[in-house]
Short mmCIF file of C-alpha atoms (C1' of nucleotides) in Angstrom, two decimals:
data_model
loop_
_atom_site.label_atom_id
_atom_site.label_comp_id
_atom_site.label_asym_id
_atom_site.label_seq_id
_atom_site.Cartn_x
_atom_site.Cartn_y
_atom_site.Cartn_z
CA MET A 13 26.31 38.55 -150.66
CA PRO A 14 23.63 40.89 -149.42
CA THR A 15 22.22 38.45 -146.89
CA LYS A 16 25.55 37.90 -145.27
CA ALA A 17 26.23 41.58 -145.25
CA LEU A 18 22.89 42.10 -143.66
CA MET A 19 23.64 39.57 -140.98
CA GLU A 20 26.97 41.12 -140.27
CA ALA A 21 25.42 44.49 -140.06
CA GLU A 22 22.84 43.06 -137.74
CA LEU A 23 25.41 41.54 -135.53
CA LYS A 24 26.99 44.86 -135.00
CA VAL A 25 23.90 46.36 -133.57
CA CYS A 26 23.32 46.09 -129.88
CA PHE A 27 20.83 43.37 -129.08
CA ASN A 28 19.07 45.60 -126.61
CA SER A 29 16.01 46.82 -128.43
CA LYS A 30 16.13 49.99 -126.40
CA CYS A 31 19.59 50.69 -127.63
CA ARG A 32 20.32 49.26 -131.01
CA LYS A 33 23.50 51.17 -131.24
CA ALA A 34 26.22 50.02 -133.48
CA MET A 35 28.96 48.30 -131.60
CA GLU A 36 32.44 47.24 -132.39
CA GLN A 37 33.06 44.83 -129.59
CA PRO A 38 29.86 43.11 -128.60
CA LYS A 39 29.73 41.57 -125.19
CA ASN A 40 27.72 38.62 -124.09
CA GLY A 41 24.55 39.34 -122.24
CA TRP A 42 21.81 36.94 -121.35
CA ARG A 43 21.37 33.71 -123.13
CA CYS A 44 18.61 33.76 -125.65
CA ARG A 45 16.21 30.98 -126.27
CA SER A 46 18.23 30.06 -129.29
CA GLY A 47 21.11 29.34 -126.98
CA GLN A 48 23.07 32.27 -128.29
CA PHE A 49 24.01 35.11 -126.07
CA ALA A 50 22.53 38.48 -126.58
CA GLN A 51 25.23 40.64 -128.04
CA LEU A 52 25.30 43.90 -126.21
CA CYS A 53 27.20 47.06 -126.58
CA HIS A 54 29.48 47.96 -123.76
CA PRO A 55 27.10 50.24 -121.83
CA CYS A 56 24.25 47.79 -122.09
CA ALA A 57 26.46 44.90 -121.13
CA SER A 58 27.70 46.84 -118.16
CA ALA A 59 24.17 47.62 -117.09
CA TYR A 60 23.31 43.99 -117.40
CA VAL A 61 26.32 42.83 -115.49
CA GLU A 62 25.61 45.32 -112.77
CA GLY A 63 22.03 44.21 -112.51
CA LYS A 64 20.76 47.58 -113.63
CA PHE A 65 19.55 46.60 -117.01
CA CYS A 66 15.86 46.74 -116.29
CA GLU A 67 15.98 49.88 -114.26
CA THR A 68 17.99 51.47 -117.03
CA PHE A 69 16.06 50.35 -120.06
CA HIS A 70 12.75 49.08 -118.84
CA SER A 71 11.77 51.74 -116.38
CA ASN A 72 8.90 52.81 -118.57
CA LEU A 73 7.74 49.35 -119.36
CA PRO A 74 4.94 47.61 -117.53
CA GLY A 75 5.66 44.70 -115.30
CA TRP A 76 7.24 46.33 -112.31
CA ARG A 77 6.11 44.82 -109.05
CA PHE A 78 7.19 44.93 -105.47
CA CYS A 79 8.68 42.15 -103.45
CA GLU A 80 6.12 41.14 -100.85
CA THR A 81 8.85 40.73 -98.31
CA CYS A 82 11.34 43.49 -98.73
CA GLY A 83 9.38 45.79 -100.94
CA LYS A 84 12.08 46.02 -103.51
CA GLN A 85 10.88 46.86 -106.97
CA ILE A 86 11.39 44.05 -109.38
CA HIS A 87 10.78 44.05 -113.07
CA CYS A 88 8.74 41.01 -113.94
CA GLY A 89 8.31 41.55 -117.57
CA CYS A 90 11.33 40.53 -119.54
CA ILE A 91 13.83 37.83 -120.14
CA VAL A 92 16.52 39.76 -118.35
CA SER A 93 14.65 39.81 -115.09
CA PHE A 94 12.51 36.74 -115.12
CA HIS A 95 14.81 34.90 -112.79
CA LEU A 96 14.92 37.64 -110.20
CA PHE A 97 11.63 36.83 -108.58
CA VAL A 98 9.29 34.02 -107.75
CA LEU A 99 5.55 33.91 -107.79
CA LEU A 100 4.18 33.41 -104.34
CA ASP A 101 1.48 30.92 -103.62
CA THR A 102 -0.40 33.61 -101.85
CA GLY A 103 -0.10 35.96 -104.75
CA GLY A 104 2.40 38.62 -105.42
CA ILE A 105 6.04 38.11 -105.96
CA GLU A 106 9.12 37.80 -103.90
CA CYS A 107 12.58 38.70 -104.95
CA LEU A 108 15.02 35.88 -105.13
CA LEU A 109 17.00 37.09 -102.20
CA CYS A 110 14.03 36.98 -99.91
CA THR A 111 12.98 33.69 -101.33
CA ARG A 112 16.32 32.23 -100.58
CA LYS A 113 16.25 33.58 -97.14
CA SER A 114 12.91 32.02 -96.44
CA PHE A 115 14.07 28.88 -98.10
CA ILE A 116 16.86 28.58 -95.63
CA LEU A 117 14.72 29.42 -92.68
CA GLN A 118 12.01 26.99 -93.49
CA PRO A 119 12.41 23.58 -91.95
CA ASN A 120 11.52 21.86 -95.15
CA PRO A 121 11.20 24.59 -97.65
CA ALA A 122 9.94 24.15 -101.11
CA TRP A 123 11.94 25.78 -103.75
CA PRO A 124 9.85 27.76 -106.12
CA GLN A 125 8.75 25.74 -109.00
CA PRO A 126 10.39 26.73 -112.17
CA SER A 127 7.30 28.23 -113.57
CA LEU A 128 9.63 31.07 -113.96
CA CYS A 129 12.19 28.94 -115.58
CA LEU A 130 13.47 29.11 -119.00
CA PRO A 131 10.56 29.11 -121.29
CA SER A 132 12.68 27.32 -123.76
CA HIS A 133 13.11 24.27 -121.68
CA PRO A 134 11.91 21.37 -123.71
CA GLU A 135 9.95 20.16 -120.79
CA GLY A 136 9.80 21.23 -117.24
CA ILE A 137 12.82 19.91 -115.54
CA LYS A 138 10.69 19.98 -112.45
CA ASP A 139 9.05 16.92 -113.82
CA LEU A 140 12.15 14.91 -113.52
CA PRO A 141 11.31 11.79 -111.68
CA ALA A 142 12.96 11.07 -108.41
CA LYS A 143 15.53 8.67 -109.58
CA ASN A 144 19.20 8.54 -109.33
CA TYR A 145 19.70 11.70 -111.17
CA SER A 146 18.54 15.21 -110.94
CA SER A 147 18.76 18.45 -112.64
CA VAL A 148 20.65 20.88 -110.56
CA ALA A 149 20.15 24.05 -112.42
CA CYS A 150 17.64 25.80 -110.29
CA SER A 151 15.90 27.83 -112.84
CA GLY A 152 17.64 26.24 -115.65
CA PRO A 153 21.15 27.18 -116.43
CA VAL A 154 20.36 30.53 -117.75
CA PRO A 155 19.67 32.47 -114.60
CA TRP A 156 23.16 31.87 -113.52
CA LEU A 157 24.23 33.72 -116.50
CA GLN A 158 21.54 36.20 -116.56
CA ALA A 159 22.02 37.32 -113.07
CA PRO A 160 25.63 38.12 -112.84
CA LYS A 161 24.92 40.90 -110.46
CA LEU A 162 22.60 38.87 -108.41
CA PHE A 163 25.04 36.13 -107.91
CA ASN A 164 28.21 38.07 -107.89
CA GLY A 165 27.36 41.51 -106.96
CA SER A 166 27.75 41.62 -103.25
CA SER A 167 30.98 40.18 -102.27
CA ILE A 168 31.84 40.26 -98.67
CA MET A 169 35.18 39.03 -97.66
CA SER A 170 35.05 36.46 -94.97
CA GLU A 171 37.73 36.11 -92.43
CA ARG A 172 37.42 32.43 -92.32
CA GLN A 173 40.49 30.84 -93.65
CA ALA A 174 41.26 28.15 -91.20
CA ASN A 175 40.22 25.27 -93.34
CA ALA A 176 38.57 24.46 -96.55
CA SER A 177 35.10 24.71 -95.29
CA SER A 178 35.72 27.98 -93.65
CA GLU A 179 37.41 29.33 -96.66
CA ILE A 180 34.03 29.37 -98.16
CA ASP A 181 31.43 31.63 -96.91
CA VAL A 182 27.91 32.27 -97.79
CA LEU A 183 27.34 35.70 -99.01
CA ASP A 184 24.57 37.83 -100.06
CA SER A 185 22.72 36.49 -103.02
CA SER A 186 23.75 33.04 -102.07
CA HIS A 187 27.29 33.64 -102.83
CA ILE A 188 29.99 31.52 -101.64
CA ARG A 189 33.32 33.02 -101.80
CA LEU A 190 36.71 32.10 -100.77
CA ALA A 191 37.87 33.89 -97.75
CA ASP A 192 40.06 36.10 -99.74
CA GLN A 193 41.65 36.20 -103.06
CA ARG A 194 44.78 34.65 -101.86
CA SER A 195 42.76 31.77 -100.68
CA ALA A 196 41.21 31.59 -104.03
CA CYS A 197 44.60 31.34 -105.57
CA SER A 198 45.63 28.81 -103.07
CA LEU A 199 43.04 26.52 -104.41
CA ASN A 200 45.10 26.31 -107.46
CA PHE A 201 48.62 27.03 -106.50
CA GLU A 202 49.03 25.30 -103.27
CA ARG A 203 48.56 21.73 -104.01
CA ASN A 204 49.89 20.78 -100.68
CA ASP A 205 47.04 22.58 -99.13
CA ASN A 206 45.00 19.94 -97.45
CA SER A 207 41.90 21.92 -97.91
CA VAL A 208 42.22 21.67 -101.61
CA GLU A 209 42.78 18.02 -101.35
CA ARG A 210 39.77 17.68 -99.21
CA LEU A 211 37.73 19.69 -101.56
CA LEU A 212 38.63 17.58 -104.48
CA SER A 213 38.48 14.32 -102.69
CA GLY A 214 35.18 15.16 -101.23
CA SER A 215 36.31 14.41 -97.76
CA THR A 216 34.96 17.69 -96.64
CA GLY A 217 31.72 16.69 -98.11
CA LEU A 218 32.27 19.04 -100.91
CA SER A 219 32.16 17.65 -104.34
CA CYS A 220 34.44 19.65 -106.42
CA GLY A 221 35.19 20.03 -109.98
CA LEU A 222 38.16 22.21 -110.36
CA VAL A 223 38.91 23.56 -113.71
CA LYS A 224 42.00 25.41 -114.41
CA GLY A 225 43.89 26.46 -117.38
CA ASN A 226 46.66 24.50 -118.93
CA PRO A 227 45.91 21.24 -117.33
CA VAL A 228 48.22 18.36 -117.58
CA VAL A 229 46.83 15.19 -118.89
CA HIS A 230 48.63 12.05 -119.67
CA GLY A 231 46.91 9.31 -121.40
CA ASP A 232 44.53 8.50 -124.09
CA HIS A 233 41.41 6.61 -124.61
CA ASN A 234 42.90 3.34 -123.63
CA ASN A 235 45.37 4.42 -121.12
CA SER A 236 44.49 7.51 -119.32
CA SER A 237 46.16 8.76 -116.27
CA ILE A 238 45.41 12.09 -114.93
CA HIS A 239 48.12 14.25 -113.73
CA ASP A 240 47.15 14.78 -110.19
CA SER A 241 47.59 18.43 -109.68
CA HIS A 242 47.39 18.07 -105.97
CA HIS A 243 50.26 15.78 -105.77
CA SER A 244 52.42 17.44 -108.27
CA ASN A 245 55.18 19.81 -107.68
CA SER A 246 53.78 23.17 -108.44
CA LYS A 247 57.12 24.67 -109.10
CA SER A 248 57.81 22.33 -111.89
CA ASP A 249 54.35 22.20 -113.14
CA PRO A 250 53.61 24.80 -115.73
CA SER A 251 50.05 23.75 -115.76
CA PHE A 252 49.45 25.98 -112.85
CA GLN A 253 50.48 29.10 -114.50
CA ASN A 254 47.10 29.74 -115.80
CA THR A 255 44.65 29.70 -113.01
CA ASP A 256 41.30 30.54 -114.32
CA VAL A 257 39.23 28.27 -112.26
CA ALA A 258 35.78 27.01 -111.94
CA LEU A 259 34.78 25.11 -108.92
CA VAL A 260 31.76 23.04 -108.32
CA TYR A 261 30.61 21.60 -105.11
CA SER A 262 27.53 20.40 -103.46
CA SER A 263 25.53 23.04 -101.85
CA TYR A 264 24.01 20.94 -99.21
CA THR A 265 27.38 20.22 -97.87
CA SER A 266 28.61 23.69 -97.96
CA VAL A 267 25.49 25.05 -96.44
CA ASN A 268 25.74 22.71 -93.56
CA LYS A 269 29.34 23.33 -93.06
CA ILE A 270 28.81 26.97 -93.11
CA ASP A 271 25.92 26.74 -90.77
CA ASN A 272 27.89 24.71 -88.39
CA ALA A 273 30.94 26.78 -88.64
CA ASN A 274 29.45 30.17 -88.69
CA ASN A 275 26.20 30.94 -87.09
CA ASN A 276 26.62 34.50 -88.07
CA THR A 277 26.11 33.62 -91.64
CA ALA A 278 23.30 31.25 -91.03
CA THR A 279 20.76 33.79 -91.99
CA THR A 280 22.50 34.96 -95.03
CA ARG A 281 20.80 34.12 -98.19
CA ARG A 282 21.61 30.92 -99.81
CA SER A 283 19.96 28.59 -102.13
CA PRO A 284 20.19 25.16 -103.50
CA THR A 285 22.24 26.53 -106.24
CA MET A 286 24.89 29.02 -105.59
CA SER A 287 27.32 30.94 -107.58
CA THR A 288 30.39 32.73 -106.62
CA THR A 289 33.02 34.65 -108.30
CA PHE A 290 36.52 34.47 -107.17
CA ASN A 291 38.64 37.16 -108.49
CA GLY A 292 42.20 37.09 -107.52
CA ASN A 293 45.60 37.75 -108.69
CA GLY A 294 48.46 35.51 -108.07
CA SER A 295 51.92 35.03 -109.25
CA SER A 296 53.25 31.85 -110.52
CA HIS A 297 56.58 30.67 -109.50
CA ASN A 298 58.14 31.77 -112.67
CA GLY A 299 56.58 35.14 -112.49
CA LEU A 300 54.12 34.68 -115.25
CA ASP A 301 50.85 36.33 -114.94
CA THR A 302 48.54 34.05 -113.18
CA SER A 303 45.60 36.20 -112.63
CA THR A 304 43.00 34.06 -111.16
CA ASN A 305 39.40 34.45 -111.71
CA LEU A 306 36.90 31.90 -110.87
CA LYS A 307 33.31 31.52 -110.17
CA VAL A 308 31.79 28.82 -108.17
CA CYS A 309 28.41 27.37 -108.47
CA CYS A 310 27.00 25.03 -105.96
CA VAL A 311 25.56 21.89 -107.29
CA ASN A 312 22.27 21.20 -105.84
CA VAL A 313 21.64 17.75 -104.70
CA LYS A 314 18.24 16.43 -104.95
CA GLY A 315 17.09 15.23 -101.66
CA ASP A 316 14.94 12.29 -102.32
CA GLY A 317 17.35 9.85 -100.95
CA GLN A 318 18.02 8.62 -104.40
CA GLY A 319 19.05 11.62 -106.28
CA ARG A 320 22.71 12.20 -106.02
CA SER A 321 25.11 14.25 -107.84
CA GLN A 322 28.57 14.03 -108.89
CA LEU A 323 30.75 15.55 -111.42
CA LEU A 324 31.90 13.12 -113.93
CA THR A 325 34.93 13.61 -115.93
CA GLN A 326 36.42 12.63 -119.10
CA TYR A 327 37.35 10.16 -121.59
CA SER A 328 40.01 10.68 -124.14
CA SER A 329 42.57 13.32 -123.76
CA PRO A 330 44.41 13.58 -127.01
CA THR A 331 47.30 15.92 -126.71
CA THR A 332 48.34 18.47 -124.26
CA ASP A 333 48.24 21.24 -126.78
CA GLN A 334 44.56 20.60 -127.10
CA LEU A 335 44.04 20.87 -123.44
CA PRO A 336 41.36 23.20 -122.34
CA ARG A 337 41.93 26.65 -121.18
CA ILE A 338 39.51 28.87 -119.49
CA PRO A 339 40.48 32.11 -121.08
CA GLU A 340 37.41 34.00 -120.19
CA VAL A 341 37.55 36.10 -117.12
CA ASN A 342 34.56 35.66 -114.88
CA CYS A 343 33.88 32.16 -115.96
CA VAL A 344 30.78 30.70 -114.44
CA LEU A 345 30.15 27.06 -113.93
CA THR A 346 26.50 26.37 -114.24
CA PRO A 347 25.39 23.14 -112.69
CA LEU A 348 23.24 21.19 -115.04
CA PHE A 349 22.39 17.76 -113.82
CA GLU A 350 23.70 14.85 -111.93
CA LYS A 351 23.38 11.14 -111.89
CA THR A 352 24.31 8.26 -109.71
CA LEU A 353 26.25 5.69 -111.62
CA SER A 354 24.37 2.49 -112.08
CA ALA A 355 26.07 -0.84 -112.38
CA SER A 356 25.64 -0.58 -116.10
CA ASP A 357 27.06 2.90 -116.22
CA ALA A 358 30.09 1.86 -114.27
CA GLY A 359 30.45 -1.41 -116.07
CA LYS A 360 32.87 -2.42 -118.74
CA ILE A 361 30.69 -1.29 -121.56
CA GLY A 362 31.61 2.28 -120.89
CA ARG A 363 28.22 3.72 -121.54
CA LEU A 364 26.56 6.15 -119.28
CA VAL A 365 22.85 6.35 -119.67
CA LEU A 366 21.78 9.94 -119.48
CA PRO A 367 18.50 11.12 -118.12
CA LYS A 368 16.52 11.89 -121.17
CA LYS A 369 15.17 15.19 -120.08
CA CYS A 370 18.52 16.37 -118.91
CA ALA A 371 20.18 15.27 -122.09
CA GLU A 372 17.61 17.04 -124.17
CA ALA A 373 17.62 20.09 -122.01
CA TYR A 374 21.30 20.64 -121.53
CA LEU A 375 23.20 18.78 -124.17
CA PRO A 376 23.36 19.48 -127.85
CA GLN A 377 20.46 18.41 -129.91
CA ILE A 378 21.27 15.37 -131.97
CA SER A 379 19.21 14.16 -134.83
CA HIS A 380 21.12 11.03 -135.68
CA SER A 381 21.68 8.12 -133.42
CA GLU A 382 25.39 8.38 -134.05
CA GLY A 383 25.30 11.58 -132.08
CA LEU A 384 28.33 13.72 -131.77
CA PRO A 385 31.52 13.89 -129.79
CA LEU A 386 31.22 15.92 -126.68
CA GLU A 387 34.18 17.63 -125.16
CA VAL A 388 34.09 17.68 -121.44
CA LEU A 389 36.40 19.26 -118.95
CA ASP A 390 37.00 17.40 -115.80
CA ALA A 391 37.74 18.56 -112.33
CA LYS A 392 41.36 19.16 -113.13
CA GLY A 393 40.78 20.84 -116.40
CA ASN A 394 41.52 17.79 -118.45
CA LYS A 395 39.63 17.49 -121.64
CA TRP A 396 37.81 14.33 -122.47
CA VAL A 397 35.67 13.44 -125.37
CA PHE A 398 32.58 11.36 -124.99
CA GLN A 399 30.32 10.28 -127.74
CA PHE A 400 26.93 11.68 -127.03
CA ARG A 401 24.35 9.65 -128.82
CA PHE A 402 21.03 7.99 -128.47
CA TRP A 403 19.25 4.78 -129.25
CA PRO A 404 15.74 4.56 -130.44
CA ASN A 405 13.76 3.10 -127.62
CA ASN A 406 10.16 2.32 -128.30
CA ASN A 407 8.95 5.63 -129.55
CA SER A 408 11.43 7.50 -127.50
CA ARG A 409 15.15 7.86 -127.19
CA MET A 410 17.69 6.62 -124.79
CA TYR A 411 20.61 8.96 -124.46
CA VAL A 412 24.03 7.70 -123.59
CA LEU A 413 27.54 8.91 -123.27
CA GLU A 414 29.98 6.45 -124.70
CA GLY A 415 33.60 6.08 -123.90
CA ILE A 416 33.42 7.04 -120.30
CA THR A 417 35.41 4.13 -118.96
CA PRO A 418 38.80 5.84 -118.94
CA CYS A 419 37.26 8.75 -117.20
CA LEU A 420 35.60 6.65 -114.58
CA GLN A 421 38.77 4.72 -114.06
CA ALA A 422 40.78 7.86 -113.74
CA LEU A 423 38.42 9.12 -111.13
CA GLN A 424 38.04 5.74 -109.54
CA LEU A 425 34.33 5.95 -109.83
CA HIS A 426 32.10 3.01 -109.33
CA ALA A 427 28.44 2.22 -109.25
CA GLY A 428 26.77 4.38 -106.71
CA ASP A 429 29.16 7.23 -107.14
CA ILE A 430 27.76 10.40 -108.47
CA VAL A 431 28.48 12.26 -111.61
CA THR A 432 27.55 15.88 -112.09
CA PHE A 433 27.52 17.85 -115.25
CA GLY A 434 27.90 21.53 -115.49
CA ARG A 435 28.57 24.09 -118.10
CA LEU A 436 31.31 26.59 -118.07
CA GLU A 437 30.07 29.96 -119.13
CA PRO A 438 30.28 31.90 -121.20
CA GLU A 439 32.20 29.43 -123.27
CA GLY A 440 29.54 26.82 -122.90
CA LYS A 441 31.99 24.03 -122.29
CA LEU A 442 30.76 21.06 -120.41
CA VAL A 443 32.33 20.31 -117.10
CA VAL A 444 32.02 17.11 -115.24
CA GLY A 445 32.86 16.08 -111.74
CA CYS A 446 32.18 13.43 -109.21
CA ARG A 447 31.49 12.52 -105.67
CA LYS A 448 32.00 9.24 -104.00
CA ALA A 449 28.97 7.34 -102.87
CA SER A 450 30.38 6.99 -99.41
CA ILE A 451 30.48 10.73 -99.05
CA SER A 452 26.92 11.06 -100.17
CA SER A 453 25.55 8.37 -97.97
CA SER A 454 27.37 9.67 -94.99
CA LEU A 455 26.03 13.08 -95.66
CA ASP A 456 22.59 11.68 -95.98
CA GLN A 457 22.98 10.31 -92.55
CA VAL A 458 24.38 13.45 -91.12
CA TYR A 459 22.15 15.87 -92.91
CA PRO A 460 19.12 13.94 -93.95
CA ARG A 461 16.71 16.69 -93.28
CA LEU A 462 18.54 19.30 -95.16
CA ILE A 463 19.23 17.09 -98.08
CA CYS A 464 15.66 16.02 -98.22
CA SER A 465 14.54 19.57 -98.06
CA TYR A 466 16.08 20.37 -101.32
CA PRO A 467 13.70 20.77 -104.13
CA GLU A 468 13.37 18.85 -107.25
CA PHE A 469 13.76 20.64 -110.45
"C1'" DA B 28 2.81 5.59 -120.38
"C1'" DG B 29 7.34 6.85 -120.19
"C1'" DC B 30 11.87 6.24 -118.51
"C1'" DC B 31 15.82 3.72 -117.65
"C1'" DA B 32 18.74 -0.32 -116.01
"C1'" DT B 33 20.00 -4.23 -117.87
"C1'" DG B 34 19.82 -8.24 -120.82
"C1'" DC B 35 20.88 -10.19 -125.06
"C1'" DA B 36 21.33 -11.07 -129.96
"C1'" DC B 37 24.09 -9.93 -133.68
"C1'" DC B 38 28.32 -8.90 -135.83
"C1'" DG B 39 33.12 -8.18 -136.40
"C1'" DC C 17 34.90 -12.82 -127.31
"C1'" DG C 18 34.06 -8.14 -126.99
"C1'" DG C 19 31.49 -4.32 -128.80
"C1'" DT C 20 27.27 -2.46 -130.53
"C1'" DG C 21 22.55 -1.77 -131.01
"C1'" DC C 22 18.24 -2.88 -129.63
"C1'" DA C 23 14.68 -5.12 -126.65
"C1'" DT C 24 12.74 -6.05 -122.40
"C1'" DG C 25 11.05 -5.53 -117.98
"C1'" DG C 26 10.89 -3.07 -113.66
"C1'" DC C 27 9.81 1.11 -111.73
"C1'" DT C 28 7.64 5.55 -111.16
#
DNA sequence: AGCCATGCACCG
DNA sequence: CGGTGCATGGCT
C-alpha cells in the first residue's frame, strides 16, 4: 500500500525540519500539538535533551531575544523553546530561571500567565475558576517534557539526608532532588524508612504519588486492598525489584520545608511546578538489577483557599501480570490537575466529577457519553481502571470518572481530601495521588501566604 | 452564562 | 433498592 509505505518512510525521517535525516531508532522529542512526540534522530534528540536544540538548529532563525534579567539569549520563536521564557509586563522577556527566582522573591508573586502556554490547549487553563480544583501544569504539561534540560540539567547533590524533607533539595531550574542516589533508592527500597512513610502519608506535608515498577496489588473492583509497600517486607517482596519511580508532591510544602530547613537554598530557583530527575542505581536483595531512575514533579497547589490538590488513585486492579511498569528511563511525572473531593465524589455512587476544562485538556477526547476506560497508576504503582465519560449537561458536558470507590476506599479518602492527576511521561500514563484534607488545611494555616501566592493556571 | 455539586426519576 | 442518567439550582 503506497500510503502506508509513505507513512513508514516518513516516520523514519527525523522530525527536525533542519535535519530530516533518516533514522533507525527515533527518540521522543517535544510533544506536538497532536499529542504525539516529535520523533527525532539521535543527535537531534540529544541536542533537545541537552537544551541545545535551538542554539544548534535555530541559530540562524529570527526570534532570538535576551533575558532582561540575566541577559541570556533565548530563542523565542519555536515550539521547542516557547516554554523557556516569559513575556514581561514591562516588555521584553525573561528566561524561566530568572522568572522563577523573582517569583520566589516576591512576597505575592504572580506566575506568568500562560500566554506562552501550549497553543493547543482547548481553552486557557488560566481561566479555571477558583473552585476546589486546579490545573497544576504550569505551562501545560508539555513544558515539562519539552524542557528536559531546563528541569533536569543542573543537578547539584545536596548533603541533606537527615530526614525526608531534607532529602529533597531545591536545585537550579527548580529542581528538587534527593540528596543522593542512594537516598533516591531508599525511597523505594527502604520501606521502613520513616521519611518514605511520611512522604506517602503526607505527614511531612508532602503529597506523594510514588510509582514504581512491579507493584503488588491485591483486589479487584469490589474488593481492593493495596499492598502497602511501606509495611511490607522488602526482602520478600519482589515488587521492589524494579524501581523506576515517579514521585509527586506538593510544591508549596516542599518549598516551605526547604526554605525553613535550608536558607542557603532559599534563593535558588523554584517554581510552583518542579521537576526532578533521580537517577540512581541500587541492588535488590536478590541481586537483580534495580536501576532506579525517577523524576519528580511538584504539584502546584492553587492558593485560593479552595483549590487543593491530591493525587487520586485507582479503581480496579485486575491481575498482577497486568500491573504497570515504568520501563522508560527518565520517566517524568507531569502534574495535570487536582480536585478536592466533594461529598458527591466521595459518596457511594463512586463518581468523581471532573473539572471540565481539565478533563478536556488533559484526558482523552471522548465523543460518546459512554466514554472509555482510563488506566491510572496510583501512588504505589497499582493500576486502576476508571471509566472516563461524560453526561450531556445543558449544552455542555459534565465529565466524570466512574468506579473510583475502591480507589478512594483503598486510600481512605473522604470528602475534602484532595486528588491530583498527573501524567507519566513519556509513556503518557495517568498517575493519581492524594492528600488528606487535614494536611492541606494545616498547611493553609501554617503557610497561608505562600499558598495563596501561588498562581492560578 | 457556564460550571459543577447534588438531587431525583427511571430502570433493572 | 441500588445504579444510572439527567435535571436542577447554587455559585462564580
